[in-house]
Amino acid sequence: MKRLLLKYVKTGRLAYLSHLETMRALERALRRAGLPLAYSQGFSPHPRISSTPALPVGVGSLGEYLEVGLDREVEISGLAERINRGMPRDLRVSAAEMLPEHFPKMSRWVHYALYRVEEKEGGEAARVFLALPLAAAGSEGEPGGFPRLRDALEQLREREGWKTDDRPYVIRQGLYASLDEIGEEAEGRVMEASGREARLREVKI
């Protein structure tokens, strides 16, 4: 089986699609593009597709990933445009590449989600980047576990002294292997949240 890695953007009104709805829209677009999808075995075969951790409903992203199993290698040139023809405007593939045979699964190299948080949407709002370690399924908010985004945002609002009646603007900037990698791309202060209590500390870049 060959492996195709797609990077995609989810913004605008489509930020309110659930993770399952997003996966269905992407799968339909892959079929329409005529990709030779690889399928699982058994009574109910399904495409071999895996994604990065789900976005909270209402939060958009500038850098999500989808790994697609294929029966054979495909031509990358123009592939993103082919797939995008079958997708709505606010859900777009921005890059595509065939993965080397021994490239690790996403769960082995995606460890942090980086969110761009602004005090409110538009204008000259204060901006902070928020780095959250990615949790294993079911471990968010558990004792000794990983922080939830909503708890980290509440801690950030209190720390920064932002008005509680203004809803902050939040978008996932991307997914990264390490804090060092985040430091290379974040244009501003980075706060890391850790633990069930979403304790914040400023990351020195």
GROMACS .gro file of N, CA and C in nm, residues 66-203:
model
  414
   66LEU      N    1  -0.409   1.465   0.656
   66LEU     CA    2  -0.485   1.345   0.627
   66LEU      C    3  -0.393   1.248   0.556
   67GLU      N    4  -0.382   1.126   0.609
   67GLU     CA    5  -0.302   1.023   0.544
   67GLU      C    6  -0.396   0.926   0.472
   68VAL      N    7  -0.371   0.904   0.344
   68VAL     CA    8  -0.461   0.825   0.260
   68VAL      C    9  -0.386   0.705   0.204
   69GLY      N   10  -0.440   0.586   0.224
   69GLY     CA   11  -0.381   0.466   0.167
   69GLY      C   12  -0.425   0.449   0.022
   70LEU      N   13  -0.331   0.420  -0.067
   70LEU     CA   14  -0.359   0.404  -0.210
   70LEU      C   15  -0.308   0.268  -0.259
   71ASP      N   16  -0.375   0.218  -0.362
   71ASP     CA   17  -0.331   0.091  -0.422
   71ASP      C   18  -0.204   0.109  -0.503
   72ARG      N   19  -0.181   0.230  -0.551
   72ARG     CA   20  -0.060   0.256  -0.631
   72ARG      C   21  -0.022   0.402  -0.615
   73GLU      N   22   0.101   0.435  -0.651
   73GLU     CA   23   0.148   0.573  -0.644
   73GLU      C   24   0.079   0.657  -0.750
   74VAL      N   25   0.056   0.786  -0.718
   74VAL     CA   26  -0.011   0.875  -0.812
   74VAL      C   27   0.077   0.996  -0.841
   75GLU      N   28   0.047   1.063  -0.949
   75GLU     CA   29   0.118   1.185  -0.987
   75GLU      C   30   0.075   1.299  -0.894
   76ILE      N   31   0.173   1.364  -0.831
   76ILE     CA   32   0.142   1.469  -0.735
   76ILE      C   33   0.108   1.601  -0.803
   77SER      N   34   0.171   1.628  -0.916
   77SER     CA   35   0.148   1.755  -0.985
   77SER      C   36  -0.001   1.773  -1.016
   78GLY      N   37  -0.060   1.881  -0.967
   78GLY     CA   38  -0.200   1.912  -0.994
   78GLY      C   39  -0.299   1.834  -0.910
   79LEU      N   40  -0.250   1.749  -0.818
   79LEU     CA   41  -0.341   1.664  -0.741
   79LEU      C   42  -0.428   1.746  -0.646
   80ALA      N   43  -0.369   1.843  -0.577
   80ALA     CA   44  -0.447   1.925  -0.485
   80ALA      C   45  -0.562   1.995  -0.557
   81GLU      N   46  -0.535   2.047  -0.676
   81GLU     CA   47  -0.640   2.114  -0.753
   81GLU      C   48  -0.751   2.018  -0.792
   82ARG      N   49  -0.716   1.894  -0.828
   82ARG     CA   50  -0.816   1.793  -0.862
   82ARG      C   51  -0.907   1.763  -0.744
   83ILE      N   52  -0.847   1.746  -0.628
   83ILE     CA   53  -0.926   1.715  -0.508
   83ILE      C   54  -1.015   1.834  -0.471
   84ASN      N   55  -0.961   1.956  -0.482
   84ASN     CA   56  -1.036   2.075  -0.442
   84ASN      C   57  -1.159   2.100  -0.528
   85ARG      N   58  -1.158   2.047  -0.650
   85ARG     CA   59  -1.275   2.065  -0.736
   85ARG      C   60  -1.399   1.997  -0.677
   86GLY      N   61  -1.377   1.899  -0.590
   86GLY     CA   62  -1.490   1.829  -0.529
   86GLY      C   63  -1.519   1.872  -0.387
   87MET      N   64  -1.463   1.987  -0.345
   87MET     CA   65  -1.482   2.032  -0.207
   87MET      C   66  -1.537   2.173  -0.201
   88PRO      N   67  -1.606   2.208  -0.091
   88PRO     CA   68  -1.653   2.345  -0.073
   88PRO      C   69  -1.537   2.441  -0.054
   89ARG      N   70  -1.564   2.571  -0.072
   89ARG     CA   71  -1.459   2.674  -0.076
   89ARG      C   72  -1.376   2.679   0.052
   90ASP      N   73  -1.439   2.660   0.168
   90ASP     CA   74  -1.368   2.677   0.295
   90ASP      C   75  -1.300   2.550   0.345
   91LEU      N   76  -1.296   2.446   0.261
   91LEU     CA   77  -1.224   2.324   0.293
   91LEU      C   78  -1.136   2.292   0.173
   92ARG      N   79  -1.005   2.319   0.187
   92ARG     CA   80  -0.916   2.312   0.071
   92ARG      C   81  -0.788   2.237   0.103
   93VAL      N   82  -0.743   2.153   0.010
   93VAL     CA   83  -0.612   2.089   0.022
   93VAL      C   84  -0.506   2.189  -0.022
   94SER      N   85  -0.406   2.212   0.062
   94SER     CA   86  -0.302   2.310   0.031
   94SER      C   87  -0.172   2.246  -0.014
   95ALA      N   88  -0.153   2.116   0.015
   95ALA     CA   89  -0.030   2.047  -0.026
   95ALA      C   90  -0.054   1.897  -0.027
   96ALA      N   91   0.023   1.827  -0.113
   96ALA     CA   92   0.012   1.681  -0.122
   96ALA      C   93   0.150   1.623  -0.151
   97GLU      N   94   0.179   1.508  -0.090
   97GLU     CA   95   0.305   1.440  -0.119
   97GLU      C   96   0.291   1.290  -0.091
   98MET      N   97   0.364   1.210  -0.167
   98MET     CA   98   0.371   1.067  -0.141
   98MET      C   99   0.475   1.044  -0.031
   99LEU      N  100   0.440   0.963   0.069
   99LEU     CA  101   0.530   0.940   0.181
   99LEU      C  102   0.627   0.826   0.151
  100PRO      N  103   0.750   0.837   0.197
  100PRO     CA  104   0.844   0.725   0.184
  100PRO      C  105   0.790   0.603   0.259
  101GLU      N  106   0.832   0.486   0.218
  101GLU     CA  107   0.778   0.361   0.272
  101GLU      C  108   0.789   0.353   0.424
  102HIS      N  109   0.901   0.398   0.480
  102HIS     CA  110   0.924   0.381   0.624
  102HIS      C  111   0.895   0.508   0.704
  103PHE      N  112   0.826   0.604   0.644
  103PHE     CA  113   0.791   0.726   0.717
  103PHE      C  114   0.694   0.691   0.830
  104PRO      N  115   0.717   0.741   0.953
  104PRO     CA  116   0.632   0.702   1.066
  104PRO      C  117   0.488   0.753   1.052
  105LYS      N  118   0.397   0.685   1.122
  105LYS     CA  119   0.258   0.728   1.124
  105LYS      C  120   0.247   0.864   1.192
  106MET      N  121   0.137   0.935   1.164
  106MET     CA  122   0.121   1.070   1.218
  106MET      C  123   0.127   1.073   1.370
  107SER      N  124   0.071   0.970   1.434
  107SER     CA  125   0.071   0.967   1.580
  107SER      C  126   0.211   0.965   1.639
  108ARG      N  127   0.311   0.931   1.557
  108ARG     CA  128   0.449   0.925   1.604
  108ARG      C  129   0.521   1.059   1.591
  109TRP      N  130   0.468   1.151   1.508
  109TRP     CA  131   0.540   1.277   1.490
  109TRP      C  132   0.456   1.403   1.515
  110VAL      N  133   0.327   1.388   1.533
  110VAL     CA  134   0.243   1.504   1.564
  110VAL      C  135   0.218   1.506   1.715
  111HIS      N  136   0.281   1.599   1.786
  111HIS     CA  137   0.274   1.602   1.932
  111HIS      C  138   0.214   1.730   1.990
  112TYR      N  139   0.212   1.836   1.912
  112TYR     CA  140   0.160   1.964   1.962
  112TYR      C  141   0.065   2.027   1.860
  113ALA      N  142  -0.041   2.088   1.913
  113ALA     CA  143  -0.127   2.173   1.831
  113ALA      C  144  -0.101   2.318   1.873
  114LEU      N  145  -0.085   2.405   1.774
  114LEU     CA  146  -0.060   2.546   1.802
  114LEU      C  147  -0.181   2.628   1.759
  115TYR      N  148  -0.235   2.705   1.853
  115TYR     CA  149  -0.351   2.790   1.826
  115TYR      C  150  -0.311   2.937   1.830
  116ARG      N  151  -0.362   3.013   1.735
  116ARG     CA  152  -0.347   3.158   1.739
  116ARG      C  153  -0.471   3.214   1.808
  117VAL      N  154  -0.450   3.285   1.917
  117VAL     CA  155  -0.561   3.336   1.998
  117VAL      C  156  -0.553   3.488   2.002
  118GLU      N  157  -0.662   3.553   1.964
  118GLU     CA  158  -0.670   3.699   1.970
  118GLU      C  159  -0.782   3.738   2.066
  119GLU      N  160  -0.762   3.848   2.137
  119GLU     CA  161  -0.859   3.891   2.238
  119GLU      C  162  -1.001   3.897   2.181
  120LYS      N  163  -1.013   3.942   2.058
  120LYS     CA  164  -1.141   3.942   1.988
  120LYS      C  165  -1.111   3.945   1.839
  121GLU      N  166  -1.208   3.912   1.759
  121GLU     CA  167  -1.185   3.903   1.616
  121GLU      C  168  -1.181   4.041   1.553
  122GLY      N  169  -1.081   4.061   1.466
  122GLY     CA  170  -1.070   4.186   1.392
  122GLY      C  171  -0.996   4.294   1.468
  123GLY      N  172  -0.964   4.403   1.394
  123GLY     CA  173  -0.899   4.517   1.455
  123GLY      C  174  -0.757   4.488   1.497
  124GLU      N  175  -0.710   4.560   1.598
  124GLU     CA  176  -0.574   4.546   1.649
  124GLU      C  177  -0.577   4.468   1.781
  125ALA      N  178  -0.646   4.356   1.783
  125ALA     CA  179  -0.661   4.278   1.906
  125ALA      C  180  -0.528   4.219   1.950
  126ALA      N  181  -0.510   4.207   2.082
  126ALA     CA  182  -0.391   4.143   2.137
  126ALA      C  183  -0.386   3.998   2.091
  127ARG      N  184  -0.265   3.947   2.066
  127ARG     CA  185  -0.250   3.813   2.011
  127ARG      C  186  -0.148   3.733   2.092
  128VAL      N  187  -0.182   3.607   2.117
  128VAL     CA  188  -0.092   3.513   2.184
  128VAL      C  189  -0.105   3.379   2.113
  129PHE      N  190   0.006   3.304   2.105
  129PHE     CA  191   0.001   3.169   2.051
  129PHE      C  192  -0.005   3.070   2.167
  130LEU      N  193  -0.091   2.971   2.154
  130LEU     CA  194  -0.114   2.874   2.260
  130LEU      C  195  -0.078   2.735   2.211
  131ALA      N  196   0.020   2.671   2.276
  131ALA     CA  197   0.065   2.536   2.238
  131ALA      C  198   0.006   2.435   2.335
  132LEU      N  199  -0.065   2.336   2.279
  132LEU     CA  200  -0.124   2.230   2.359
  132LEU      C  201  -0.066   2.095   2.319
  133PRO      N  202  -0.013   2.018   2.416
  133PRO     CA  203   0.027   1.881   2.383
  133PRO      C  204  -0.096   1.801   2.347
  134LEU      N  205  -0.084   1.712   2.250
  134LEU     CA  206  -0.199   1.637   2.202
  134LEU      C  207  -0.222   1.514   2.290
  135ALA      N  208  -0.347   1.495   2.325
  135ALA     CA  209  -0.384   1.387   2.415
  135ALA      C  210  -0.416   1.260   2.341
  136ALA      N  211  -0.395   1.147   2.409
  136ALA     CA  212  -0.448   1.021   2.359
  136ALA      C  213  -0.599   1.024   2.376
  137ALA      N  214  -0.670   0.945   2.298
  137ALA     CA  215  -0.816   0.945   2.303
  137ALA      C  216  -0.866   0.924   2.445
  138GLY      N  217  -0.957   1.012   2.488
  138GLY     CA  218  -1.020   0.995   2.618
  138GLY      C  219  -0.942   1.047   2.737
  139SER      N  220  -0.824   1.106   2.714
  139SER     CA  221  -0.742   1.146   2.828
  139SER      C  222  -0.749   1.295   2.859
  140GLU      N  223  -0.816   1.374   2.775
  140GLU     CA  224  -0.825   1.517   2.802
  140GLU      C  225  -0.903   1.542   2.931
  141GLY      N  226  -0.847   1.623   3.017
  141GLY     CA  227  -0.915   1.660   3.139
  141GLY      C  228  -0.907   1.556   3.249
  142GLU      N  229  -0.848   1.441   3.225
  142GLU     CA  230  -0.836   1.339   3.328
  142GLU      C  231  -0.722   1.374   3.423
  143PRO      N  232  -0.727   1.321   3.547
  143PRO     CA  233  -0.618   1.349   3.642
  143PRO      C  234  -0.483   1.312   3.582
  144GLY      N  235  -0.391   1.407   3.586
  144GLY     CA  236  -0.259   1.385   3.532
  144GLY      C  237  -0.255   1.379   3.381
  145GLY      N  238  -0.367   1.413   3.317
  145GLY     CA  239  -0.377   1.401   3.172
  145GLY      C  240  -0.341   1.527   3.098
  146PHE      N  241  -0.409   1.550   2.986
  146PHE     CA  242  -0.376   1.659   2.898
  146PHE      C  243  -0.478   1.772   2.910
  147PRO      N  244  -0.438   1.896   2.880
  147PRO     CA  245  -0.532   2.008   2.893
  147PRO      C  246  -0.634   2.013   2.781
  148ARG      N  247  -0.751   2.063   2.812
  148ARG     CA  248  -0.853   2.089   2.711
  148ARG      C  249  -0.837   2.232   2.663
  149LEU      N  250  -0.870   2.255   2.536
  149LEU     CA  251  -0.855   2.389   2.480
  149LEU      C  252  -0.937   2.491   2.556
  150ARG      N  253  -1.061   2.458   2.589
  150ARG     CA  254  -1.146   2.556   2.657
  150ARG      C  255  -1.089   2.597   2.792
  151ASP      N  256  -1.028   2.502   2.865
  151ASP     CA  257  -0.968   2.536   2.993
  151ASP      C  258  -0.844   2.623   2.974
  152ALA      N  259  -0.765   2.590   2.871
  152ALA     CA  260  -0.645   2.670   2.844
  152ALA      C  261  -0.683   2.812   2.803
  153LEU      N  262  -0.790   2.827   2.726
  153LEU     CA  263  -0.835   2.960   2.685
  153LEU      C  264  -0.882   3.042   2.805
  154GLU      N  265  -0.948   2.976   2.899
  154GLU     CA  266  -0.994   3.047   3.019
  154GLU      C  267  -0.875   3.094   3.102
  155GLN      N  268  -0.774   3.008   3.115
  155GLN     CA  269  -0.653   3.046   3.186
  155GLN      C  270  -0.582   3.162   3.115
  156LEU      N  271  -0.579   3.156   2.983
  156LEU     CA  272  -0.512   3.260   2.906
  156LEU      C  273  -0.585   3.393   2.920
  157ARG      N  274  -0.717   3.390   2.913
  157ARG     CA  275  -0.796   3.513   2.927
  157ARG      C  276  -0.770   3.579   3.063
  158GLU      N  277  -0.764   3.497   3.167
  158GLU     CA  278  -0.740   3.550   3.300
  158GLU      C  279  -0.599   3.605   3.312
  159ARG      N  280  -0.502   3.533   3.258
  159ARG     CA  281  -0.362   3.575   3.267
  159ARG      C  282  -0.338   3.706   3.192
  160GLU      N  283  -0.400   3.720   3.075
  160GLU     CA  284  -0.378   3.838   2.993
  160GLU      C  285  -0.467   3.956   3.032
  161GLY      N  286  -0.565   3.931   3.120
  161GLY     CA  287  -0.656   4.038   3.161
  161GLY      C  288  -0.754   4.080   3.054
  162TRP      N  289  -0.790   3.987   2.965
  162TRP     CA  290  -0.885   4.018   2.858
  162TRP      C  291  -1.026   4.026   2.913
  163LYS      N  292  -1.110   4.102   2.848
  163LYS     CA  293  -1.249   4.118   2.890
  163LYS      C  294  -1.323   3.985   2.877
  164THR      N  295  -1.400   3.954   2.979
  164THR     CA  296  -1.472   3.826   2.978
  164THR      C  297  -1.594   3.828   2.887
  165ASP      N  298  -1.641   3.949   2.848
  165ASP     CA  299  -1.761   3.955   2.763
  165ASP      C  300  -1.725   3.953   2.614
  166ASP      N  301  -1.596   3.953   2.581
  166ASP     CA  302  -1.553   3.941   2.441
  166ASP      C  303  -1.510   3.797   2.415
  167ARG      N  304  -1.564   3.738   2.310
  167ARG     CA  305  -1.525   3.601   2.275
  167ARG      C  306  -1.395   3.606   2.197
  168PRO      N  307  -1.290   3.536   2.243
  168PRO     CA  308  -1.163   3.541   2.170
  168PRO      C  309  -1.174   3.472   2.035
  169TYR      N  310  -1.094   3.518   1.941
  169TYR     CA  311  -1.087   3.454   1.810
  169TYR      C  312  -0.978   3.349   1.816
  170VAL      N  313  -1.012   3.226   1.777
  170VAL     CA  314  -0.919   3.114   1.788
  170VAL      C  315  -0.913   3.039   1.656
  171ILE      N  316  -0.791   3.011   1.609
  171ILE     CA  317  -0.773   2.926   1.491
  171ILE      C  318  -0.650   2.839   1.514
  172ARG      N  319  -0.659   2.713   1.470
  172ARG     CA  320  -0.542   2.625   1.485
  172ARG      C  321  -0.443   2.659   1.374
  173GLN      N  322  -0.325   2.702   1.418
  173GLN     CA  323  -0.221   2.743   1.324
  173GLN      C  324  -0.159   2.624   1.254
  174GLY      N  325  -0.146   2.513   1.327
  174GLY     CA  326  -0.085   2.395   1.268
  174GLY      C  327  -0.056   2.290   1.372
  175LEU      N  328   0.007   2.180   1.329
  175LEU     CA  329   0.043   2.068   1.414
  175LEU      C  330   0.192   2.043   1.401
  176TYR      N  331   0.258   2.016   1.513
  176TYR     CA  332   0.404   2.015   1.515
  176TYR      C  333   0.459   1.899   1.598
  177ALA      N  334   0.585   1.868   1.572
  177ALA     CA  335   0.651   1.758   1.643
  177ALA      C  336   0.708   1.803   1.777
  178SER      N  337   0.744   1.931   1.790
  178SER     CA  338   0.812   1.977   1.912
  178SER      C  339   0.791   2.126   1.931
  179LEU      N  340   0.824   2.173   2.052
  179LEU     CA  341   0.817   2.316   2.080
  179LEU      C  342   0.921   2.392   1.999
  180ASP      N  343   1.036   2.330   1.973
  180ASP     CA  344   1.138   2.395   1.890
  180ASP      C  345   1.083   2.423   1.751
  181GLU      N  346   1.010   2.328   1.697
  181GLU     CA  347   0.951   2.346   1.565
  181GLU      C  348   0.847   2.458   1.566
  182ILE      N  349   0.771   2.466   1.675
  182ILE     CA  350   0.673   2.573   1.690
  182ILE      C  351   0.742   2.708   1.690
  183GLY      N  352   0.855   2.716   1.761
  183GLY     CA  353   0.927   2.842   1.773
  183GLY      C  354   0.974   2.897   1.640
  184GLU      N  355   0.993   2.809   1.543
  184GLU     CA  356   1.038   2.854   1.412
  184GLU      C  357   0.928   2.922   1.332
  185GLU      N  358   0.801   2.899   1.371
  185GLU     CA  359   0.690   2.950   1.291
  185GLU      C  360   0.600   3.050   1.362
  186ALA      N  361   0.597   3.046   1.494
  186ALA     CA  362   0.509   3.136   1.569
  186ALA      C  363   0.565   3.278   1.566
  187GLU      N  364   0.482   3.372   1.527
  187GLU     CA  365   0.524   3.513   1.520
  187GLU      C  366   0.465   3.587   1.639
  188GLY      N  367   0.523   3.565   1.754
  188GLY     CA  368   0.473   3.629   1.875
  188GLY      C  369   0.497   3.541   1.997
  189ARG      N  370   0.441   3.582   2.110
  189ARG     CA  371   0.459   3.508   2.234
  189ARG      C  372   0.389   3.373   2.226
  190VAL      N  373   0.453   3.270   2.282
  190VAL     CA  374   0.397   3.135   2.285
  190VAL      C  375   0.379   3.092   2.429
  191MET      N  376   0.258   3.051   2.464
  191MET     CA  377   0.228   2.997   2.595
  191MET      C  378   0.199   2.848   2.580
  192GLU      N  379   0.260   2.767   2.665
  192GLU     CA  380   0.233   2.623   2.664
  192GLU      C  381   0.140   2.587   2.778
  193ALA      N  382   0.035   2.509   2.749
  193ALA     CA  383  -0.056   2.461   2.852
  193ALA      C  384  -0.020   2.316   2.882
  194SER      N  385  -0.024   2.278   3.009
  194SER     CA  386   0.008   2.141   3.046
  194SER      C  387  -0.079   2.094   3.161
  195GLY      N  388  -0.099   1.963   3.169
  195GLY     CA  389  -0.174   1.904   3.279
  195GLY      C  390  -0.324   1.927   3.268
  196ARG      N  391  -0.397   1.854   3.351
  196ARG     CA  392  -0.543   1.865   3.350
  196ARG      C  393  -0.590   2.007   3.380
  197GLU      N  394  -0.512   2.080   3.461
  197GLU     CA  395  -0.552   2.216   3.501
  197GLU      C  396  -0.516   2.320   3.396
  198ALA      N  397  -0.454   2.279   3.286
  198ALA     CA  398  -0.413   2.370   3.178
  198ALA      C  399  -0.323   2.481   3.232
  199ARG      N  400  -0.223   2.442   3.310
  199ARG     CA  401  -0.128   2.541   3.363
  199ARG      C  402  -0.049   2.602   3.249
  200LEU      N  403  -0.031   2.733   3.252
  200LEU     CA  404   0.036   2.804   3.143
  200LEU      C  405   0.176   2.847   3.184
  201ARG      N  406   0.267   2.837   3.088
  201ARG     CA  407   0.400   2.893   3.105
  201ARG      C  408   0.444   2.948   2.970
  202GLU      N  409   0.517   3.058   2.977
  202GLU     CA  410   0.566   3.118   2.851
  202GLU      C  411   0.688   3.039   2.802
  203VAL      N  412   0.685   3.005   2.674
  203VAL     CA  413   0.793   2.930   2.614
  203VAL      C  414   0.897   3.028   2.564
   0.00000   0.00000   0.00000
